Amino acid sequence: IEHVSDYYLLAFFVICVATLPITVFNGQTVLWWFRELLTFSHLLMYFPLRDSMRERKGMITLLVVLLGTFGLVAIYNLVTYRAASAAVSYFWELTASRQAVGDNFFFPGVVVLISLWIHLQDRKAAWMLLPPLALIALALALTFTRGFWLAAFLAIVVLFVFAGGRERLRLGLSALGGGLVGVFLVNVFLGRMGQSVLESLVSRMLSTRDATTDISFMNRLFESKEAWKRILEQPILGHGVGAMFSRFDIIKHETVETLYIHNGYLFLLFKVGLVGFIPYVFFLLIVVWTGIRLSFAKSVDDVQHAILRAFAAILCAMLIVTTTSNVFIQKQALLVLAFSTACVMATHLRGERTPAA
């Protein structure tokens, strides 16, 4: 334990473990408690990852491995989607054929590569990042997952705010060029189905304008309303890790029982109450603030500036998007959270300090 944020993260995990009696008292099984606890334990990767990134070389090595993993998952998804789209008979099947495997990976990959592209002083190295950026961005688009499209957009907006004039110009040009290249790649990769896929992507994107009439969105609002009622029954200690949540699903027209709540904050309050919610949120806020401060430090080089700003932007976006797509219980998202927070705090503990305000 080397920073106050460590205490908050460990306190959260200890509280998760300590909810076992509450879980059993509420009629749930030890198996469900253990299963969900294992998922939360992915956060503990923060500690070995942070120690491995103490040196700049270690941070860059692990980042390359992470981006390589994202790229491999992207290739798998694209190949699978191409095969599935070739067999469709109706327009709506293009969305139904979407590949959401690893969708939590793609928006962070896009943000990190864009940040490196706009900040690197070595422009030859920056140009080499464009092929993997195009690959991962295309994979993100073909997930048809609006929540992570929104997360990528929000993170890029944060990058724009952080950036200087030259970087903002590069970001604007890359957005324009990226859109044109994306249209070209979809048509080349998917052949005769390319135009139909583009129409499906536009249709999916425009559907966000009518959120108040979108049945999926309305279902999540109804879920949140029911979750609040259950939270208020035990607001301090929660219902326990592994506790099931029952609600009426307006899409299926039946009552469903699930471990999952789409709003990540309500999910935490339902499971661990305020005693677990507060330390976890404090941990994330401390890391985000540290990342923002370090990303402007004069002692940090251009590569570290790019990486720190990317992960600060990713964390900001995840804290917003988790209101509709719960990133606090998805294994892939927890890996991204652990890596992002570890990178920020490793840089902080290396002795980097922000300039005086």
mmCIF file of C-alpha atoms in Angstrom:
data_model
loop_
_atom_site.group_PDB
_atom_site.id
_atom_site.type_symbol
_atom_site.label_atom_id
_atom_site.label_comp_id
_atom_site.label_asym_id
_atom_site.label_seq_id
_atom_site.Cartn_x
_atom_site.Cartn_y
_atom_site.Cartn_z
ATOM 1 C CA ILE A 1 0.000 0.000 0.000
ATOM 2 C CA GLU A 2 1.685 3.165 -1.205
ATOM 3 C CA HIS A 3 -1.084 5.703 -1.690
ATOM 4 C CA VAL A 4 -4.321 6.679 0.028
ATOM 5 C CA SER A 5 -6.269 5.432 -3.007
ATOM 6 C CA ASP A 6 -5.004 1.909 -2.244
ATOM 7 C CA TYR A 7 -6.896 1.943 1.051
ATOM 8 C CA TYR A 8 -10.143 2.855 -0.700
ATOM 9 C CA LEU A 9 -9.793 0.035 -3.253
ATOM 10 C CA LEU A 10 -8.912 -2.555 -0.608
ATOM 11 C CA ALA A 11 -11.726 -1.314 1.639
ATOM 12 C CA PHE A 12 -14.176 -1.854 -1.212
ATOM 13 C CA PHE A 13 -13.004 -5.418 -1.788
ATOM 14 C CA VAL A 14 -13.024 -6.261 1.943
ATOM 15 C CA ILE A 15 -16.596 -4.956 2.152
ATOM 16 C CA CYS A 16 -17.554 -7.144 -0.830
ATOM 17 C CA VAL A 17 -16.185 -10.186 1.016
ATOM 18 C CA ALA A 18 -17.916 -9.154 4.253
ATOM 19 C CA THR A 19 -21.358 -9.052 2.587
ATOM 20 C CA LEU A 20 -21.575 -12.865 2.645
ATOM 21 C CA PRO A 21 -23.788 -12.970 5.792
ATOM 22 C CA ILE A 22 -26.083 -10.327 4.274
ATOM 23 C CA THR A 23 -26.307 -12.274 1.014
ATOM 24 C CA VAL A 24 -27.221 -15.497 2.840
ATOM 25 C CA PHE A 25 -29.652 -13.679 5.162
ATOM 26 C CA ASN A 26 -31.481 -12.322 2.099
ATOM 27 C CA GLY A 27 -31.992 -15.866 0.830
ATOM 28 C CA GLN A 28 -29.251 -15.971 -1.821
ATOM 29 C CA THR A 29 -26.682 -18.744 -2.269
ATOM 30 C CA VAL A 30 -22.984 -18.709 -1.414
ATOM 31 C CA LEU A 31 -22.298 -19.789 -5.005
ATOM 32 C CA TRP A 32 -23.727 -16.565 -6.444
ATOM 33 C CA TRP A 33 -21.776 -14.524 -3.867
ATOM 34 C CA PHE A 34 -18.536 -16.305 -4.791
ATOM 35 C CA ARG A 35 -19.181 -15.975 -8.524
ATOM 36 C CA GLU A 36 -19.739 -12.232 -8.343
ATOM 37 C CA LEU A 37 -16.840 -11.786 -5.915
ATOM 38 C CA LEU A 38 -14.530 -13.431 -8.472
ATOM 39 C CA THR A 39 -15.635 -10.864 -11.034
ATOM 40 C CA PHE A 40 -14.934 -7.983 -8.647
ATOM 41 C CA SER A 41 -11.513 -9.510 -7.925
ATOM 42 C CA HIS A 42 -10.402 -8.477 -11.432
ATOM 43 C CA LEU A 43 -9.936 -5.025 -9.917
ATOM 44 C CA LEU A 44 -7.094 -6.375 -7.780
ATOM 45 C CA MET A 45 -5.004 -6.670 -10.951
ATOM 46 C CA TYR A 46 -4.448 -2.966 -10.314
ATOM 47 C CA PHE A 47 -1.668 -3.750 -7.823
ATOM 48 C CA PRO A 48 0.573 -6.034 -9.953
ATOM 49 C CA LEU A 49 -0.089 -3.897 -13.033
ATOM 50 C CA ARG A 50 0.911 -0.745 -11.169
ATOM 51 C CA ASP A 51 4.121 -2.370 -9.931
ATOM 52 C CA SER A 52 4.931 -3.589 -13.460
ATOM 53 C CA MET A 53 4.535 -0.061 -14.842
ATOM 54 C CA ARG A 54 6.803 1.671 -12.347
ATOM 55 C CA GLU A 55 9.343 2.139 -15.108
ATOM 56 C CA ARG A 56 8.477 3.879 -18.369
ATOM 57 C CA LYS A 57 9.660 0.857 -20.372
ATOM 58 C CA GLY A 58 7.351 -1.449 -18.444
ATOM 59 C CA MET A 59 4.384 0.853 -19.022
ATOM 60 C CA ILE A 60 4.964 1.021 -22.783
ATOM 61 C CA THR A 61 5.564 -2.745 -23.033
ATOM 62 C CA LEU A 62 2.310 -3.567 -21.265
ATOM 63 C CA LEU A 63 0.441 -0.979 -23.345
ATOM 64 C CA VAL A 64 1.698 -2.591 -26.556
ATOM 65 C CA VAL A 65 0.545 -6.000 -25.261
ATOM 66 C CA LEU A 66 -2.865 -4.541 -24.367
ATOM 67 C CA LEU A 67 -3.313 -2.874 -27.758
ATOM 68 C CA GLY A 68 -2.168 -6.075 -29.460
ATOM 69 C CA THR A 69 -4.864 -7.987 -27.569
ATOM 70 C CA PHE A 70 -7.456 -5.428 -28.652
ATOM 71 C CA GLY A 71 -6.283 -5.826 -32.257
ATOM 72 C CA LEU A 72 -6.564 -9.630 -32.194
ATOM 73 C CA VAL A 73 -10.093 -9.469 -30.772
ATOM 74 C CA ALA A 74 -10.970 -6.866 -33.428
ATOM 75 C CA ILE A 75 -9.734 -9.143 -36.234
ATOM 76 C CA TYR A 76 -11.756 -12.055 -34.835
ATOM 77 C CA ASN A 77 -14.900 -9.921 -34.654
ATOM 78 C CA LEU A 78 -14.478 -8.514 -38.159
ATOM 79 C CA VAL A 79 -13.934 -11.927 -39.733
ATOM 80 C CA THR A 80 -16.906 -13.362 -37.856
ATOM 81 C CA TYR A 81 -19.155 -10.429 -38.773
ATOM 82 C CA ARG A 82 -18.208 -10.658 -42.432
ATOM 83 C CA ALA A 83 -19.174 -14.337 -42.489
ATOM 84 C CA ALA A 84 -22.455 -13.631 -40.660
ATOM 85 C CA SER A 85 -23.399 -10.651 -42.853
ATOM 86 C CA ALA A 86 -22.879 -12.672 -46.021
ATOM 87 C CA ALA A 87 -25.714 -14.991 -44.951
ATOM 88 C CA VAL A 88 -28.350 -12.354 -44.103
ATOM 89 C CA SER A 89 -31.568 -12.018 -46.037
ATOM 90 C CA TYR A 90 -33.108 -8.950 -44.380
ATOM 91 C CA PHE A 91 -31.832 -5.494 -43.519
ATOM 92 C CA TRP A 92 -32.481 -5.864 -39.773
ATOM 93 C CA GLU A 93 -30.278 -8.953 -39.636
ATOM 94 C CA LEU A 94 -27.197 -6.777 -40.167
ATOM 95 C CA THR A 95 -27.684 -5.333 -36.694
ATOM 96 C CA ALA A 96 -28.643 -8.715 -35.266
ATOM 97 C CA SER A 97 -25.386 -10.155 -36.664
ATOM 98 C CA ARG A 98 -23.327 -7.646 -34.697
ATOM 99 C CA GLN A 99 -20.268 -8.906 -32.891
ATOM 100 C CA ALA A 100 -20.117 -7.570 -29.339
ATOM 101 C CA VAL A 101 -17.265 -9.809 -28.174
ATOM 102 C CA GLY A 102 -14.737 -7.529 -26.496
ATOM 103 C CA ASP A 103 -16.789 -4.372 -27.118
ATOM 104 C CA ASN A 104 -15.347 -2.971 -23.880
ATOM 105 C CA PHE A 105 -11.887 -3.170 -25.476
ATOM 106 C CA PHE A 106 -12.458 -1.192 -28.632
ATOM 107 C CA PHE A 107 -13.344 2.260 -27.382
ATOM 108 C CA PRO A 108 -10.273 2.418 -25.063
ATOM 109 C CA GLY A 109 -8.099 1.188 -27.943
ATOM 110 C CA VAL A 110 -9.432 3.906 -30.235
ATOM 111 C CA VAL A 111 -8.898 6.616 -27.612
ATOM 112 C CA VAL A 112 -5.325 5.563 -26.751
ATOM 113 C CA LEU A 113 -4.296 5.385 -30.416
ATOM 114 C CA ILE A 114 -5.901 8.741 -31.223
ATOM 115 C CA SER A 115 -4.156 10.337 -28.254
ATOM 116 C CA LEU A 116 -0.792 8.945 -29.378
ATOM 117 C CA TRP A 117 -1.487 10.085 -32.943
ATOM 118 C CA ILE A 118 -2.136 13.689 -31.989
ATOM 119 C CA HIS A 119 0.578 14.039 -29.314
ATOM 120 C CA LEU A 120 3.612 12.152 -30.634
ATOM 121 C CA GLN A 121 6.406 14.409 -31.820
ATOM 122 C CA ASP A 122 7.830 11.611 -33.954
ATOM 123 C CA ARG A 123 5.373 11.886 -36.831
ATOM 124 C CA LYS A 124 6.725 8.793 -38.631
ATOM 125 C CA ALA A 125 5.866 6.704 -35.588
ATOM 126 C CA ALA A 126 2.490 8.448 -35.382
ATOM 127 C CA TRP A 127 1.612 7.505 -38.976
ATOM 128 C CA MET A 128 2.345 3.864 -38.170
ATOM 129 C CA LEU A 129 -0.507 3.943 -35.646
ATOM 130 C CA LEU A 130 -3.173 4.627 -38.272
ATOM 131 C CA PRO A 131 -3.650 1.025 -39.549
ATOM 132 C CA PRO A 132 -4.318 -0.438 -36.060
ATOM 133 C CA LEU A 133 -6.508 2.591 -35.286
ATOM 134 C CA ALA A 134 -8.595 1.954 -38.407
ATOM 135 C CA LEU A 135 -8.881 -1.752 -37.533
ATOM 136 C CA ILE A 136 -10.060 -1.202 -33.956
ATOM 137 C CA ALA A 137 -12.358 1.699 -34.914
ATOM 138 C CA LEU A 138 -14.073 -0.483 -37.527
ATOM 139 C CA ALA A 139 -14.509 -3.254 -34.957
ATOM 140 C CA LEU A 140 -16.039 -0.724 -32.542
ATOM 141 C CA ALA A 141 -18.484 0.470 -35.196
ATOM 142 C CA LEU A 142 -19.600 -3.066 -36.034
ATOM 143 C CA THR A 143 -20.489 -3.865 -32.427
ATOM 144 C CA PHE A 144 -23.520 -1.582 -33.001
ATOM 145 C CA THR A 145 -23.230 -0.804 -29.263
ATOM 146 C CA ARG A 146 -24.432 2.765 -28.768
ATOM 147 C CA GLY A 147 -23.142 2.964 -25.205
ATOM 148 C CA PHE A 148 -19.539 2.449 -26.272
ATOM 149 C CA TRP A 149 -19.925 4.680 -29.308
ATOM 150 C CA LEU A 150 -20.965 7.350 -26.828
ATOM 151 C CA ALA A 151 -18.027 6.486 -24.549
ATOM 152 C CA ALA A 152 -15.572 6.916 -27.431
ATOM 153 C CA PHE A 153 -17.153 10.241 -28.370
ATOM 154 C CA LEU A 154 -17.041 11.534 -24.783
ATOM 155 C CA ALA A 155 -13.421 10.452 -24.338
ATOM 156 C CA ILE A 156 -12.416 12.182 -27.576
ATOM 157 C CA VAL A 157 -14.159 15.353 -26.391
ATOM 158 C CA VAL A 158 -12.108 15.166 -23.176
ATOM 159 C CA LEU A 159 -8.937 14.732 -25.263
ATOM 160 C CA PHE A 160 -9.929 17.808 -27.272
ATOM 161 C CA VAL A 161 -10.294 19.822 -24.054
ATOM 162 C CA PHE A 162 -6.895 18.653 -22.789
ATOM 163 C CA ALA A 163 -5.100 19.247 -26.099
ATOM 164 C CA GLY A 164 -3.265 22.318 -27.347
ATOM 165 C CA GLY A 165 -3.951 24.116 -30.611
ATOM 166 C CA ARG A 166 -1.774 21.867 -32.795
ATOM 167 C CA GLU A 167 -3.176 18.701 -31.264
ATOM 168 C CA ARG A 168 -6.747 19.958 -31.688
ATOM 169 C CA LEU A 169 -6.087 20.582 -35.374
ATOM 170 C CA ARG A 170 -4.726 17.070 -35.783
ATOM 171 C CA LEU A 171 -7.736 15.674 -33.944
ATOM 172 C CA GLY A 172 -10.150 17.537 -36.187
ATOM 173 C CA LEU A 173 -8.381 16.426 -39.358
ATOM 174 C CA SER A 174 -8.178 12.821 -38.153
ATOM 175 C CA ALA A 175 -11.918 12.831 -37.400
ATOM 176 C CA LEU A 176 -12.699 14.031 -40.918
ATOM 177 C CA GLY A 177 -10.220 11.683 -42.566
ATOM 178 C CA GLY A 178 -11.223 8.812 -40.315
ATOM 179 C CA GLY A 179 -14.847 9.090 -41.374
ATOM 180 C CA LEU A 180 -13.935 8.918 -45.065
ATOM 181 C CA VAL A 181 -11.509 6.046 -44.511
ATOM 182 C CA GLY A 182 -14.156 4.227 -42.452
ATOM 183 C CA VAL A 183 -16.677 4.396 -45.304
ATOM 184 C CA PHE A 184 -14.015 3.089 -47.701
ATOM 185 C CA LEU A 185 -12.983 0.236 -45.391
ATOM 186 C CA VAL A 186 -16.563 -0.922 -44.799
ATOM 187 C CA ASN A 187 -17.196 -1.123 -48.535
ATOM 188 C CA VAL A 188 -13.886 -2.883 -49.230
ATOM 189 C CA PHE A 189 -14.144 -5.314 -46.325
ATOM 190 C CA LEU A 190 -17.817 -6.222 -46.724
ATOM 191 C CA GLY A 191 -18.102 -5.955 -50.489
ATOM 192 C CA ARG A 192 -21.681 -5.908 -51.756
ATOM 193 C CA MET A 193 -23.026 -5.651 -48.204
ATOM 194 C CA GLY A 194 -20.965 -2.566 -47.425
ATOM 195 C CA GLN A 195 -23.609 -0.013 -48.365
ATOM 196 C CA SER A 196 -26.290 -1.845 -46.389
ATOM 197 C CA VAL A 197 -24.039 -2.011 -43.329
ATOM 198 C CA LEU A 198 -23.361 1.731 -43.551
ATOM 199 C CA GLU A 199 -27.112 2.354 -43.689
ATOM 200 C CA SER A 200 -27.550 0.121 -40.625
ATOM 201 C CA LEU A 201 -24.845 2.043 -38.751
ATOM 202 C CA VAL A 202 -26.463 5.384 -39.577
ATOM 203 C CA SER A 203 -29.897 4.059 -38.594
ATOM 204 C CA ARG A 204 -28.530 2.762 -35.285
ATOM 205 C CA MET A 205 -26.815 6.079 -34.611
ATOM 206 C CA LEU A 206 -29.898 8.157 -35.414
ATOM 207 C CA SER A 207 -32.026 5.984 -33.114
ATOM 208 C CA THR A 208 -30.350 7.687 -30.135
ATOM 209 C CA ARG A 209 -32.274 10.879 -30.993
ATOM 210 C CA ASP A 210 -35.520 9.197 -29.969
ATOM 211 C CA ALA A 211 -34.302 7.838 -26.619
ATOM 212 C CA THR A 212 -37.568 8.723 -24.899
ATOM 213 C CA THR A 213 -39.471 6.413 -27.247
ATOM 214 C CA ASP A 214 -36.790 3.701 -27.528
ATOM 215 C CA ILE A 215 -38.185 0.641 -25.755
ATOM 216 C CA SER A 216 -34.706 -0.500 -24.664
ATOM 217 C CA PHE A 217 -34.022 2.879 -23.069
ATOM 218 C CA MET A 218 -37.443 2.937 -21.419
ATOM 219 C CA ASN A 219 -36.837 -0.572 -20.073
ATOM 220 C CA ARG A 220 -33.626 0.615 -18.415
ATOM 221 C CA LEU A 221 -35.391 3.608 -16.886
ATOM 222 C CA PHE A 222 -38.012 1.276 -15.443
ATOM 223 C CA GLU A 223 -35.229 -0.978 -14.157
ATOM 224 C CA SER A 224 -33.535 1.993 -12.444
ATOM 225 C CA LYS A 225 -36.803 3.013 -10.800
ATOM 226 C CA GLU A 226 -37.276 -0.481 -9.383
ATOM 227 C CA ALA A 227 -33.618 -0.620 -8.299
ATOM 228 C CA TRP A 228 -34.025 2.596 -6.284
ATOM 229 C CA LYS A 229 -36.930 1.052 -4.396
ATOM 230 C CA ARG A 230 -34.810 -1.959 -3.445
ATOM 231 C CA ILE A 231 -31.800 0.212 -2.534
ATOM 232 C CA LEU A 232 -33.870 2.292 -0.116
ATOM 233 C CA GLU A 233 -34.792 -0.896 1.734
ATOM 234 C CA GLN A 234 -31.132 -1.369 2.816
ATOM 235 C CA PRO A 235 -29.227 1.790 1.782
ATOM 236 C CA ILE A 236 -26.274 1.445 4.180
ATOM 237 C CA LEU A 237 -25.185 -2.202 3.853
ATOM 238 C CA GLY A 238 -26.909 -3.166 0.616
ATOM 239 C CA HIS A 239 -28.380 -6.575 -0.226
ATOM 240 C CA GLY A 240 -25.010 -8.312 -0.543
ATOM 241 C CA VAL A 241 -22.724 -9.395 -3.365
ATOM 242 C CA GLY A 242 -24.530 -12.082 -5.360
ATOM 243 C CA ALA A 243 -27.966 -10.747 -4.477
ATOM 244 C CA MET A 244 -30.576 -11.190 -7.203
ATOM 245 C CA PHE A 245 -32.687 -8.331 -8.518
ATOM 246 C CA SER A 246 -36.265 -8.892 -9.691
ATOM 247 C CA ARG A 247 -38.117 -6.556 -12.027
ATOM 248 C CA PHE A 248 -40.747 -6.550 -14.741
ATOM 249 C CA ASP A 249 -39.187 -6.497 -18.228
ATOM 250 C CA ILE A 250 -41.336 -4.403 -20.558
ATOM 251 C CA ILE A 251 -39.684 -5.991 -23.617
ATOM 252 C CA LYS A 252 -40.259 -9.623 -22.597
ATOM 253 C CA HIS A 253 -43.524 -8.781 -20.754
ATOM 254 C CA GLU A 254 -42.530 -10.921 -17.807
ATOM 255 C CA THR A 255 -40.824 -10.687 -14.436
ATOM 256 C CA VAL A 256 -37.112 -11.474 -14.645
ATOM 257 C CA GLU A 257 -34.617 -12.207 -11.881
ATOM 258 C CA THR A 258 -31.036 -11.189 -12.560
ATOM 259 C CA LEU A 259 -27.717 -10.323 -10.942
ATOM 260 C CA TYR A 260 -27.301 -7.390 -13.326
ATOM 261 C CA ILE A 261 -28.451 -3.770 -13.235
ATOM 262 C CA HIS A 262 -27.549 -1.584 -16.231
ATOM 263 C CA ASN A 263 -26.832 1.506 -14.111
ATOM 264 C CA GLY A 264 -23.467 0.788 -12.516
ATOM 265 C CA TYR A 265 -23.947 3.187 -9.618
ATOM 266 C CA LEU A 266 -27.313 1.696 -8.701
ATOM 267 C CA PHE A 267 -25.771 -1.751 -9.086
ATOM 268 C CA LEU A 268 -23.091 -0.949 -6.478
ATOM 269 C CA LEU A 269 -25.581 0.658 -4.090
ATOM 270 C CA PHE A 270 -27.855 -2.379 -4.379
ATOM 271 C CA LYS A 271 -25.025 -4.849 -3.750
ATOM 272 C CA VAL A 272 -22.773 -3.155 -1.163
ATOM 273 C CA GLY A 273 -24.713 -0.084 -0.033
ATOM 274 C CA LEU A 274 -23.143 3.236 0.835
ATOM 275 C CA VAL A 275 -20.362 1.578 2.869
ATOM 276 C CA GLY A 276 -18.989 -0.043 -0.293
ATOM 277 C CA PHE A 277 -20.080 2.545 -2.834
ATOM 278 C CA ILE A 278 -18.242 5.479 -1.216
ATOM 279 C CA PRO A 279 -14.700 3.998 -1.076
ATOM 280 C CA TYR A 280 -14.942 2.652 -4.623
ATOM 281 C CA VAL A 281 -16.074 5.953 -6.100
ATOM 282 C CA PHE A 282 -13.457 7.819 -4.048
ATOM 283 C CA PHE A 283 -10.758 5.528 -5.475
ATOM 284 C CA LEU A 284 -11.845 6.264 -9.048
ATOM 285 C CA LEU A 285 -12.173 10.023 -8.504
ATOM 286 C CA ILE A 286 -8.719 10.248 -6.903
ATOM 287 C CA VAL A 287 -7.159 8.406 -9.842
ATOM 288 C CA VAL A 288 -8.994 10.519 -12.445
ATOM 289 C CA TRP A 289 -7.899 13.753 -10.766
ATOM 290 C CA THR A 290 -4.311 12.483 -10.474
ATOM 291 C CA GLY A 291 -4.299 11.514 -14.151
ATOM 292 C CA ILE A 292 -5.575 14.919 -15.254
ATOM 293 C CA ARG A 293 -2.939 16.713 -13.191
ATOM 294 C CA LEU A 294 -0.087 14.481 -14.348
ATOM 295 C CA SER A 295 -1.088 14.821 -18.010
ATOM 296 C CA PHE A 296 -0.039 18.497 -17.810
ATOM 297 C CA ALA A 297 3.235 17.875 -15.927
ATOM 298 C CA LYS A 298 6.281 19.396 -17.624
ATOM 299 C CA SER A 299 8.471 16.504 -16.486
ATOM 300 C CA VAL A 300 6.394 14.007 -18.517
ATOM 301 C CA ASP A 301 7.438 13.378 -22.131
ATOM 302 C CA ASP A 302 5.127 13.391 -25.154
ATOM 303 C CA VAL A 303 4.475 9.633 -25.036
ATOM 304 C CA GLN A 304 3.486 9.721 -21.363
ATOM 305 C CA HIS A 305 1.383 12.857 -21.963
ATOM 306 C CA ALA A 306 -0.529 10.975 -24.640
ATOM 307 C CA ILE A 307 -1.010 7.860 -22.518
ATOM 308 C CA LEU A 308 -2.038 9.723 -19.350
ATOM 309 C CA ARG A 309 -4.497 11.953 -21.192
ATOM 310 C CA ALA A 310 -5.954 8.936 -22.958
ATOM 311 C CA PHE A 311 -6.533 6.994 -19.752
ATOM 312 C CA ALA A 312 -7.881 10.042 -17.904
ATOM 313 C CA ALA A 313 -10.327 10.553 -20.804
ATOM 314 C CA ILE A 314 -11.257 6.849 -20.823
ATOM 315 C CA LEU A 315 -11.971 6.871 -17.084
ATOM 316 C CA CYS A 316 -14.082 10.036 -17.395
ATOM 317 C CA ALA A 317 -16.103 8.455 -20.203
ATOM 318 C CA MET A 318 -16.578 5.184 -18.307
ATOM 319 C CA LEU A 319 -17.836 7.027 -15.230
ATOM 320 C CA ILE A 320 -20.524 8.611 -17.413
ATOM 321 C CA VAL A 321 -21.428 5.646 -19.613
ATOM 322 C CA THR A 322 -21.805 3.312 -16.634
ATOM 323 C CA THR A 323 -25.175 4.969 -15.970
ATOM 324 C CA THR A 324 -26.547 2.921 -18.886
ATOM 325 C CA SER A 325 -23.900 0.231 -19.525
ATOM 326 C CA ASN A 326 -22.587 -1.177 -16.264
ATOM 327 C CA VAL A 327 -18.768 -1.266 -16.481
ATOM 328 C CA PHE A 328 -18.391 -2.139 -12.793
ATOM 329 C CA ILE A 329 -19.225 -5.835 -13.271
ATOM 330 C CA GLN A 330 -18.078 -6.633 -16.823
ATOM 331 C CA LYS A 331 -14.785 -8.524 -16.777
ATOM 332 C CA GLN A 332 -13.339 -6.802 -19.839
ATOM 333 C CA ALA A 333 -14.303 -3.371 -18.533
ATOM 334 C CA LEU A 334 -12.753 -4.176 -15.152
ATOM 335 C CA LEU A 335 -9.512 -5.057 -16.946
ATOM 336 C CA VAL A 336 -9.590 -1.663 -18.653
ATOM 337 C CA LEU A 337 -10.322 0.043 -15.316
ATOM 338 C CA ALA A 338 -7.486 -1.822 -13.595
ATOM 339 C CA PHE A 339 -5.014 -1.012 -16.374
ATOM 340 C CA SER A 340 -6.036 2.647 -16.650
ATOM 341 C CA THR A 341 -5.873 3.318 -12.921
ATOM 342 C CA ALA A 342 -2.604 1.375 -12.560
ATOM 343 C CA CYS A 343 -0.949 3.359 -15.351
ATOM 344 C CA VAL A 344 -1.909 6.679 -13.782
ATOM 345 C CA MET A 345 -0.822 5.771 -10.261
ATOM 346 C CA ALA A 346 2.410 4.110 -11.445
ATOM 347 C CA THR A 347 3.401 7.362 -13.124
ATOM 348 C CA HIS A 348 2.475 9.280 -9.986
ATOM 349 C CA LEU A 349 4.545 6.997 -7.760
ATOM 350 C CA ARG A 350 7.529 7.258 -10.112
ATOM 351 C CA GLY A 351 7.902 10.729 -8.745
ATOM 352 C CA GLU A 352 6.272 12.733 -11.514
ATOM 353 C CA ARG A 353 4.701 15.887 -10.187
ATOM 354 C CA THR A 354 2.428 18.454 -11.723
ATOM 355 C CA PRO A 355 3.631 22.038 -12.229
ATOM 356 C CA ALA A 356 2.513 24.635 -9.765
ATOM 357 C CA ALA A 357 -0.828 26.189 -10.632
#
